[in-house]
Amino acid sequence: MSTRALVLGGGGITGIAWEIGLLHGLVEAGVDLTDADLVVGTSAGSVVGAQVTNGATTEAMYARQLAPLGTYGPEPTAVIGAAVTARWIWTGLRSGRDLEALGRRLGAYAVRAAASGRLPSEEERIAVVSRRLVSQEWPARDLRVTAVDAQTGAFRVFGADDGVPLARAVAASCAVPGVYPPVTIDGRRYIDGGTRSSANADLAAGHDRVVALTPIAAAVPRSRGAAAQLAGIGSAHTVVAPDKPAREAIGRNVLDPAARARTARAGYAQARAVAGAVSEIWA
């Protein structure tokens, strides 16, 4: 019997909304990706993956995305400003293809930014992430949550057997350098899994069929992107990225809760156009 993996990439609050809208639209089109044997979640994708594997229906997840702001608690707005973006670009160019060097440099930057007092506290962030989950327990299904060690730059994949609280692992995966503080786990501090790759789709190696939902499709270098990673593992696969209406709905700030509902609707609408291609891989 063939095995199937669902890869959920990073992309902020709007990434969560787009993935959920797309998943629900696909279910209504007869393609249910939530029954995957493996779910890989990076940053925004870790939030969605934790919901999917813990039994949340796409209908309930989608309804939550459409709910008025504040329905489920405070939703702080953050911005990835020009200074943060410039730091990422400069660090990426300096590090080249050395992903651990990139992780170390962005990790050091994240630690300094957290120490400045400009960012929310670690516990505040974990509380925000906790409210986005349907359960605080790891699911029985195979969920893998990605992060990067802020000191060494080493890639870390969290799973149920690691004994790490689910919300803390997901918060680590979502710890955007310069925007949110690194998250401490077993005495080490971790930053966003998207530091290595926006999707980390190569974790699906060994599975016959893979669908990757990637709110952030571009990758520099291309080897960090889902398409290149999946080509390298040889599985039958497809990669879905936001179409033009979805990109317009997302807007310029992926961390703006006000864009959540319209982005979820755009993902839902896009599902009709991609259902055929996704079904060919998933069926």
GROMACS .gro file of N, CA and C in nm, residues 71-211:
model
  423
   71THR      N    1  -1.264   3.666   1.853
   71THR     CA    2  -1.362   3.567   1.897
   71THR      C    3  -1.298   3.463   1.989
   72TYR      N    4  -1.176   3.424   1.960
   72TYR     CA    5  -1.108   3.319   2.037
   72TYR      C    6  -0.994   3.375   2.121
   73GLY      N    7  -1.001   3.503   2.152
   73GLY     CA    8  -0.897   3.565   2.234
   73GLY      C    9  -0.821   3.671   2.156
   74PRO      N   10  -0.731   3.742   2.222
   74PRO     CA   11  -0.655   3.849   2.158
   74PRO      C   12  -0.574   3.797   2.040
   75GLU      N   13  -0.567   3.878   1.936
   75GLU     CA   14  -0.489   3.844   1.816
   75GLU      C   15  -0.394   3.959   1.785
   76PRO      N   16  -0.279   3.960   1.848
   76PRO     CA   17  -0.186   4.071   1.828
   76PRO      C   18  -0.140   4.080   1.682
   77THR      N   19  -0.127   4.203   1.633
   77THR     CA   20  -0.075   4.226   1.499
   77THR      C   21   0.074   4.250   1.507
   78ALA      N   22   0.148   4.185   1.420
   78ALA     CA   23   0.291   4.208   1.409
   78ALA      C   24   0.324   4.243   1.265
   79VAL      N   25   0.441   4.296   1.244
   79VAL     CA   26   0.483   4.337   1.111
   79VAL      C   27   0.626   4.290   1.087
   80ILE      N   28   0.650   4.231   0.972
   80ILE     CA   29   0.787   4.202   0.930
   80ILE      C   30   0.836   4.326   0.857
   81GLY      N   31   0.899   4.416   0.929
   81GLY     CA   32   0.937   4.545   0.874
   81GLY      C   33   1.055   4.539   0.780
   82ALA      N   34   1.088   4.655   0.725
   82ALA     CA   35   1.198   4.664   0.628
   82ALA      C   36   1.330   4.625   0.691
   83ALA      N   37   1.352   4.665   0.816
   83ALA     CA   38   1.480   4.634   0.881
   83ALA      C   39   1.496   4.484   0.900
   84VAL      N   40   1.388   4.416   0.941
   84VAL     CA   41   1.394   4.272   0.960
   84VAL      C   42   1.416   4.201   0.826
   85THR      N   43   1.343   4.245   0.724
   85THR     CA   44   1.358   4.185   0.592
   85THR      C   45   1.500   4.203   0.540
   86ALA      N   46   1.554   4.322   0.557
   86ALA     CA   47   1.691   4.349   0.512
   86ALA      C   48   1.791   4.260   0.584
   87ARG      N   49   1.769   4.239   0.713
   87ARG     CA   50   1.857   4.152   0.790
   87ARG      C   51   1.854   4.009   0.737
   88TRP      N   52   1.733   3.960   0.708
   88TRP     CA   53   1.720   3.825   0.654
   88TRP      C   54   1.793   3.812   0.521
   89ILE      N   55   1.773   3.910   0.432
   89ILE     CA   56   1.834   3.903   0.299
   89ILE      C   57   1.986   3.907   0.311
   90TRP      N   58   2.036   4.001   0.391
   90TRP     CA   59   2.180   4.014   0.408
   90TRP      C   60   2.239   3.887   0.467
   91THR      N   61   2.172   3.832   0.566
   91THR     CA   62   2.222   3.710   0.631
   91THR      C   63   2.219   3.592   0.534
   92GLY      N   64   2.112   3.585   0.453
   92GLY     CA   65   2.104   3.477   0.355
   92GLY      C   66   2.214   3.484   0.251
   93LEU      N   67   2.242   3.605   0.203
   93LEU     CA   68   2.348   3.621   0.104
   93LEU      C   69   2.484   3.587   0.165
   94ARG      N   70   2.503   3.626   0.288
   94ARG     CA   71   2.631   3.600   0.356
   94ARG      C   72   2.651   3.452   0.380
   95SER      N   73   2.543   3.381   0.409
   95SER     CA   74   2.554   3.239   0.444
   95SER      C   75   2.556   3.146   0.323
   96GLY      N   76   2.502   3.192   0.210
   96GLY     CA   77   2.499   3.108   0.091
   96GLY      C   78   2.419   2.981   0.114
   97ARG      N   79   2.478   2.868   0.080
   97ARG     CA   80   2.409   2.739   0.093
   97ARG      C   81   2.435   2.670   0.229
   98ASP      N   82   2.507   2.738   0.316
   98ASP     CA   83   2.535   2.682   0.448
   98ASP      C   84   2.418   2.712   0.540
   99LEU      N   85   2.326   2.618   0.549
   99LEU     CA   86   2.202   2.641   0.624
   99LEU      C   87   2.226   2.652   0.774
  100GLU      N   88   2.324   2.581   0.825
  100GLU     CA   89   2.352   2.593   0.969
  100GLU      C   90   2.412   2.729   1.001
  101ALA      N   91   2.497   2.781   0.913
  101ALA     CA   92   2.550   2.916   0.933
  101ALA      C   93   2.437   3.018   0.930
  102LEU      N   94   2.343   2.999   0.837
  102LEU     CA   95   2.227   3.087   0.830
  102LEU      C   96   2.147   3.080   0.960
  103GLY      N   97   2.125   2.959   1.010
  103GLY     CA   98   2.051   2.942   1.135
  103GLY      C   99   2.121   3.007   1.253
  104ARG      N  100   2.254   2.991   1.260
  104ARG     CA  101   2.329   3.052   1.371
  104ARG      C  102   2.319   3.204   1.367
  105ARG      N  103   2.335   3.262   1.249
  105ARG     CA  104   2.333   3.408   1.238
  105ARG      C  105   2.194   3.465   1.266
  106LEU      N  106   2.092   3.401   1.211
  106LEU     CA  107   1.958   3.449   1.240
  106LEU      C  108   1.920   3.419   1.384
  107GLY      N  109   1.972   3.310   1.439
  107GLY     CA  110   1.947   3.279   1.579
  107GLY      C  111   2.007   3.384   1.671
  108ALA      N  112   2.131   3.425   1.643
  108ALA     CA  113   2.195   3.529   1.723
  108ALA      C  114   2.117   3.661   1.713
  109TYR      N  115   2.072   3.690   1.594
  109TYR     CA  116   1.991   3.812   1.573
  109TYR      C  117   1.860   3.802   1.652
  110ALA      N  118   1.796   3.685   1.649
  110ALA     CA  119   1.671   3.667   1.722
  110ALA      C  120   1.690   3.682   1.873
  111VAL      N  121   1.800   3.629   1.925
  111VAL     CA  122   1.829   3.641   2.068
  111VAL      C  123   1.850   3.787   2.107
  112ARG      N  124   1.926   3.861   2.025
  112ARG     CA  125   1.949   4.002   2.054
  112ARG      C  126   1.819   4.081   2.048
  113ALA      N  127   1.736   4.052   1.950
  113ALA     CA  128   1.609   4.124   1.938
  113ALA      C  129   1.520   4.098   2.059
  114ALA      N  130   1.518   3.974   2.105
  114ALA     CA  131   1.436   3.940   2.222
  114ALA      C  132   1.488   4.010   2.347
  115ALA      N  133   1.620   4.023   2.359
  115ALA     CA  134   1.679   4.087   2.476
  115ALA      C  135   1.655   4.237   2.478
  116SER      N  136   1.621   4.294   2.362
  116SER     CA  137   1.600   4.439   2.354
  116SER      C  138   1.472   4.484   2.422
  117GLY      N  139   1.380   4.391   2.446
  117GLY     CA  140   1.252   4.425   2.508
  117GLY      C  141   1.147   4.470   2.409
  118ARG      N  142   1.180   4.469   2.279
  118ARG     CA  143   1.085   4.514   2.177
  118ARG      C  144   0.981   4.408   2.143
  119LEU      N  145   1.012   4.283   2.173
  119LEU     CA  146   0.927   4.173   2.130
  119LEU      C  147   0.840   4.124   2.244
  120PRO      N  148   0.732   4.054   2.212
  120PRO     CA  149   0.654   3.991   2.319
  120PRO      C  150   0.741   3.890   2.392
  121SER      N  151   0.703   3.856   2.515
  121SER     CA  152   0.780   3.758   2.590
  121SER      C  153   0.754   3.619   2.534
  122GLU      N  154   0.842   3.527   2.569
  122GLU     CA  155   0.828   3.390   2.525
  122GLU      C  156   0.696   3.330   2.571
  123GLU      N  157   0.660   3.354   2.697
  123GLU     CA  158   0.536   3.296   2.749
  123GLU      C  159   0.413   3.358   2.684
  124GLU      N  160   0.420   3.487   2.651
  124GLU     CA  161   0.309   3.550   2.578
  124GLU      C  162   0.288   3.484   2.443
  125ARG      N  163   0.398   3.455   2.374
  125ARG     CA  164   0.386   3.391   2.243
  125ARG      C  165   0.330   3.250   2.255
  126ILE      N  166   0.375   3.176   2.355
  126ILE     CA  167   0.325   3.039   2.372
  126ILE      C  168   0.175   3.042   2.402
  127ALA      N  169   0.130   3.142   2.477
  127ALA     CA  170  -0.012   3.154   2.506
  127ALA      C  171  -0.093   3.181   2.379
  128VAL      N  172  -0.041   3.267   2.292
  128VAL     CA  173  -0.108   3.296   2.165
  128VAL      C  174  -0.118   3.170   2.080
  129VAL      N  175  -0.008   3.097   2.071
  129VAL     CA  176  -0.007   2.974   1.991
  129VAL      C  177  -0.101   2.871   2.052
  130SER      N  178  -0.104   2.859   2.183
  130SER     CA  179  -0.191   2.761   2.249
  130SER      C  180  -0.338   2.782   2.212
  131ARG      N  181  -0.378   2.910   2.200
  131ARG     CA  182  -0.517   2.939   2.166
  131ARG      C  183  -0.551   2.896   2.023
  132ARG      N  184  -0.452   2.878   1.940
  132ARG     CA  185  -0.477   2.838   1.801
  132ARG      C  186  -0.488   2.687   1.784
  133LEU      N  187  -0.459   2.612   1.888
  133LEU     CA  188  -0.462   2.466   1.879
  133LEU      C  189  -0.594   2.411   1.932
  134VAL      N  190  -0.633   2.296   1.882
  134VAL     CA  191  -0.756   2.234   1.931
  134VAL      C  192  -0.728   2.140   2.047
  135SER      N  193  -0.601   2.108   2.068
  135SER     CA  194  -0.560   2.024   2.180
  135SER      C  195  -0.418   2.062   2.219
  136GLN      N  196  -0.386   2.046   2.345
  136GLN     CA  197  -0.251   2.073   2.392
  136GLN      C  198  -0.166   1.946   2.396
  137GLU      N  199  -0.224   1.835   2.351
  137GLU     CA  200  -0.154   1.707   2.352
  137GLU      C  201  -0.109   1.669   2.211
  138TRP      N  202   0.003   1.600   2.204
  138TRP     CA  203   0.048   1.549   2.076
  138TRP      C  204  -0.052   1.447   2.024
  139PRO      N  205  -0.078   1.447   1.894
  139PRO     CA  206  -0.173   1.350   1.838
  139PRO      C  207  -0.110   1.211   1.831
  140ALA      N  208  -0.194   1.111   1.816
  140ALA     CA  209  -0.145   0.975   1.797
  140ALA      C  210  -0.087   0.957   1.657
  141ARG      N  211  -0.128   1.042   1.566
  141ARG     CA  212  -0.080   1.034   1.428
  141ARG      C  213   0.059   1.096   1.416
  142ASP      N  214   0.124   1.073   1.302
  142ASP     CA  215   0.262   1.115   1.281
  142ASP      C  216   0.267   1.263   1.239
  143LEU      N  217   0.294   1.348   1.334
  143LEU     CA  218   0.311   1.492   1.310
  143LEU      C  219   0.455   1.529   1.340
  144ARG      N  220   0.518   1.598   1.249
  144ARG     CA  221   0.656   1.644   1.269
  144ARG      C  222   0.660   1.796   1.257
  145VAL      N  223   0.715   1.859   1.359
  145VAL     CA  224   0.719   2.004   1.371
  145VAL      C  225   0.864   2.049   1.364
  146THR      N  226   0.894   2.143   1.278
  146THR     CA  227   1.033   2.181   1.252
  146THR      C  228   1.074   2.309   1.324
  147ALA      N  229   1.201   2.315   1.362
  147ALA     CA  230   1.259   2.435   1.423
  147ALA      C  231   1.410   2.432   1.399
  148VAL      N  232   1.478   2.539   1.439
  148VAL     CA  233   1.623   2.550   1.421
  148VAL      C  234   1.684   2.599   1.552
  149ASP      N  235   1.793   2.534   1.594
  149ASP     CA  236   1.864   2.573   1.716
  149ASP      C  237   1.927   2.710   1.696
  150ALA      N  238   1.892   2.804   1.783
  150ALA     CA  239   1.938   2.942   1.765
  150ALA      C  240   2.087   2.957   1.786
  151GLN      N  241   2.148   2.867   1.859
  151GLN     CA  242   2.292   2.878   1.885
  151GLN      C  243   2.375   2.804   1.781
  152THR      N  244   2.337   2.683   1.748
  152THR     CA  245   2.418   2.601   1.658
  152THR      C  246   2.372   2.608   1.513
  153GLY      N  247   2.248   2.649   1.492
  153GLY     CA  248   2.191   2.648   1.357
  153GLY      C  249   2.146   2.511   1.313
  154ALA      N  250   2.151   2.412   1.401
  154ALA     CA  251   2.113   2.276   1.366
  154ALA      C  252   1.962   2.264   1.349
  155PHE      N  253   1.922   2.185   1.252
  155PHE     CA  254   1.781   2.159   1.226
  155PHE      C  255   1.728   2.063   1.330
  156ARG      N  256   1.606   2.090   1.380
  156ARG     CA  257   1.546   2.004   1.481
  156ARG      C  258   1.403   1.970   1.438
  157VAL      N  259   1.368   1.845   1.449
  157VAL     CA  260   1.233   1.801   1.418
  157VAL      C  261   1.171   1.744   1.544
  158PHE      N  262   1.061   1.802   1.589
  158PHE     CA  263   0.993   1.757   1.710
  158PHE      C  264   0.878   1.664   1.675
  159GLY      N  265   0.863   1.561   1.757
  159GLY     CA  266   0.752   1.469   1.743
  159GLY      C  267   0.700   1.428   1.880
  160ALA      N  268   0.601   1.343   1.880
  160ALA     CA  269   0.536   1.304   2.005
  160ALA      C  270   0.632   1.239   2.103
  161ASP      N  271   0.731   1.168   2.053
  161ASP     CA  272   0.821   1.092   2.140
  161ASP      C  273   0.926   1.179   2.209
  162ASP      N  274   0.933   1.307   2.175
  162ASP     CA  275   1.036   1.393   2.234
  162ASP      C  276   0.999   1.445   2.372
  163GLY      N  277   0.875   1.432   2.412
  163GLY     CA  278   0.834   1.477   2.544
  163GLY      C  279   0.826   1.628   2.559
  164VAL      N  280   0.815   1.699   2.449
  164VAL     CA  281   0.807   1.846   2.451
  164VAL      C  282   0.660   1.885   2.440
  165PRO      N  283   0.611   1.978   2.522
  165PRO     CA  284   0.472   2.022   2.508
  165PRO      C  285   0.443   2.068   2.365
  166LEU      N  286   0.330   2.027   2.312
  166LEU     CA  287   0.297   2.057   2.173
  166LEU      C  288   0.299   2.207   2.146
  167ALA      N  289   0.236   2.286   2.232
  167ALA     CA  290   0.229   2.430   2.209
  167ALA      C  291   0.368   2.493   2.207
  168ARG      N  292   0.457   2.441   2.289
  168ARG     CA  293   0.594   2.496   2.292
  168ARG      C  294   0.669   2.460   2.162
  169ALA      N  295   0.651   2.338   2.114
  169ALA     CA  296   0.715   2.299   1.989
  169ALA      C  297   0.662   2.382   1.873
  170VAL      N  298   0.531   2.402   1.867
  170VAL     CA  299   0.472   2.482   1.760
  170VAL      C  300   0.516   2.628   1.769
  171ALA      N  301   0.522   2.681   1.891
  171ALA     CA  302   0.568   2.819   1.909
  171ALA      C  303   0.712   2.835   1.863
  172ALA      N  304   0.795   2.733   1.888
  172ALA     CA  305   0.933   2.737   1.840
  172ALA      C  306   0.936   2.740   1.688
  173SER      N  307   0.854   2.658   1.626
  173SER     CA  308   0.849   2.653   1.480
  173SER      C  309   0.803   2.785   1.420
  174CYS      N  310   0.727   2.862   1.498
  174CYS     CA  311   0.672   2.990   1.452
  174CYS      C  312   0.752   3.112   1.498
  175ALA      N  313   0.869   3.089   1.559
  175ALA     CA  314   0.946   3.199   1.620
  175ALA      C  315   1.026   3.274   1.514
  176VAL      N  316   0.958   3.362   1.442
  176VAL     CA  317   1.019   3.438   1.333
  176VAL      C  318   1.129   3.528   1.389
  177PRO      N  319   1.254   3.513   1.344
  177PRO     CA  320   1.364   3.595   1.398
  177PRO      C  321   1.341   3.744   1.380
  178GLY      N  322   1.356   3.818   1.488
  178GLY     CA  323   1.337   3.962   1.483
  178GLY      C  324   1.195   4.008   1.506
  179VAL      N  325   1.101   3.912   1.507
  179VAL     CA  326   0.959   3.945   1.526
  179VAL      C  327   0.905   3.880   1.653
  180TYR      N  328   0.940   3.754   1.673
  180TYR     CA  329   0.899   3.680   1.792
  180TYR      C  330   1.023   3.624   1.861
  181PRO      N  331   1.017   3.603   1.992
  181PRO     CA  332   1.135   3.557   2.064
  181PRO      C  333   1.163   3.409   2.039
  182PRO      N  334   1.289   3.367   2.046
  182PRO     CA  335   1.318   3.224   2.043
  182PRO      C  336   1.246   3.154   2.158
  183VAL      N  337   1.219   3.025   2.140
  183VAL     CA  338   1.146   2.948   2.241
  183VAL      C  339   1.241   2.846   2.303
  184THR      N  340   1.239   2.842   2.436
  184THR     CA  341   1.330   2.755   2.510
  184THR      C  342   1.270   2.615   2.527
  185ILE      N  343   1.348   2.515   2.488
  185ILE     CA  344   1.308   2.375   2.503
  185ILE      C  345   1.429   2.297   2.554
  186ASP      N  346   1.415   2.237   2.670
  186ASP     CA  347   1.523   2.159   2.730
  186ASP      C  348   1.654   2.239   2.738
  187GLY      N  349   1.640   2.364   2.776
  187GLY     CA  350   1.757   2.448   2.797
  187GLY      C  351   1.817   2.508   2.671
  188ARG      N  352   1.761   2.479   2.554
  188ARG     CA  353   1.810   2.536   2.430
  188ARG      C  354   1.704   2.626   2.370
  189ARG      N  355   1.746   2.723   2.290
  189ARG     CA  356   1.651   2.817   2.231
  189ARG      C  357   1.638   2.788   2.082
  190TYR      N  358   1.514   2.795   2.035
  190TYR     CA  359   1.484   2.758   1.897
  190TYR      C  360   1.412   2.870   1.824
  191ILE      N  361   1.439   2.877   1.692
  191ILE     CA  362   1.373   2.975   1.606
  191ILE      C  363   1.297   2.902   1.495
  192ASP      N  364   1.227   2.981   1.418
  192ASP     CA  365   1.138   2.936   1.312
  192ASP      C  366   1.201   2.827   1.224
  193GLY      N  367   1.126   2.718   1.203
  193GLY     CA  368   1.173   2.612   1.114
  193GLY      C  369   1.190   2.659   0.971
  194GLY      N  370   1.122   2.770   0.935
  194GLY     CA  371   1.137   2.826   0.803
  194GLY      C  372   1.273   2.886   0.777
  195THR      N  373   1.354   2.898   0.882
  195THR     CA  374   1.491   2.946   0.863
  195THR      C  375   1.568   2.851   0.772
  196ARG      N  376   1.542   2.722   0.785
  196ARG     CA  377   1.607   2.623   0.698
  196ARG      C  378   1.539   2.616   0.563
  197SER      N  379   1.407   2.608   0.564
  197SER     CA  380   1.328   2.597   0.442
  197SER      C  381   1.186   2.635   0.477
  198SER      N  382   1.118   2.702   0.385
  198SER     CA  383   0.981   2.743   0.415
  198SER      C  384   0.887   2.624   0.425
  199ALA      N  385   0.930   2.506   0.377
  199ALA     CA  386   0.843   2.387   0.383
  199ALA      C  387   0.910   2.265   0.442
  200ASN      N  388   1.042   2.252   0.429
  200ASN     CA  389   1.114   2.132   0.477
  200ASN      C  390   1.049   2.005   0.423
  201ALA      N  391   1.019   2.010   0.293
  201ALA     CA  392   0.947   1.901   0.230
  201ALA      C  393   1.029   1.773   0.220
  202ASP      N  394   1.160   1.783   0.235
  202ASP     CA  395   1.242   1.663   0.227
  202ASP      C  396   1.216   1.567   0.343
  203LEU      N  397   1.148   1.613   0.447
  203LEU     CA  398   1.111   1.523   0.556
  203LEU      C  399   1.008   1.419   0.512
  204ALA      N  400   0.950   1.439   0.396
  204ALA     CA  401   0.853   1.342   0.344
  204ALA      C  402   0.921   1.226   0.272
  205ALA      N  403   1.054   1.222   0.271
  205ALA     CA  404   1.126   1.113   0.205
  205ALA      C  405   1.079   0.979   0.259
  206GLY      N  406   1.064   0.883   0.169
  206GLY     CA  407   1.017   0.751   0.208
  206GLY      C  408   0.869   0.732   0.187
  207HIS      N  409   0.797   0.840   0.155
  207HIS     CA  410   0.655   0.830   0.127
  207HIS      C  411   0.633   0.835  -0.024
  208ASP      N  412   0.536   0.758  -0.070
  208ASP     CA  413   0.517   0.742  -0.214
  208ASP      C  414   0.453   0.864  -0.280
  209ARG      N  415   0.362   0.929  -0.208
  209ARG     CA  416   0.286   1.040  -0.265
  209ARG      C  417   0.291   1.158  -0.168
  210VAL      N  418   0.320   1.275  -0.220
  210VAL     CA  419   0.337   1.392  -0.135
  210VAL      C  420   0.266   1.512  -0.197
  211VAL      N  421   0.187   1.581  -0.116
  211VAL     CA  422   0.130   1.710  -0.155
  211VAL      C  423   0.184   1.815  -0.059
   0.00000   0.00000   0.00000
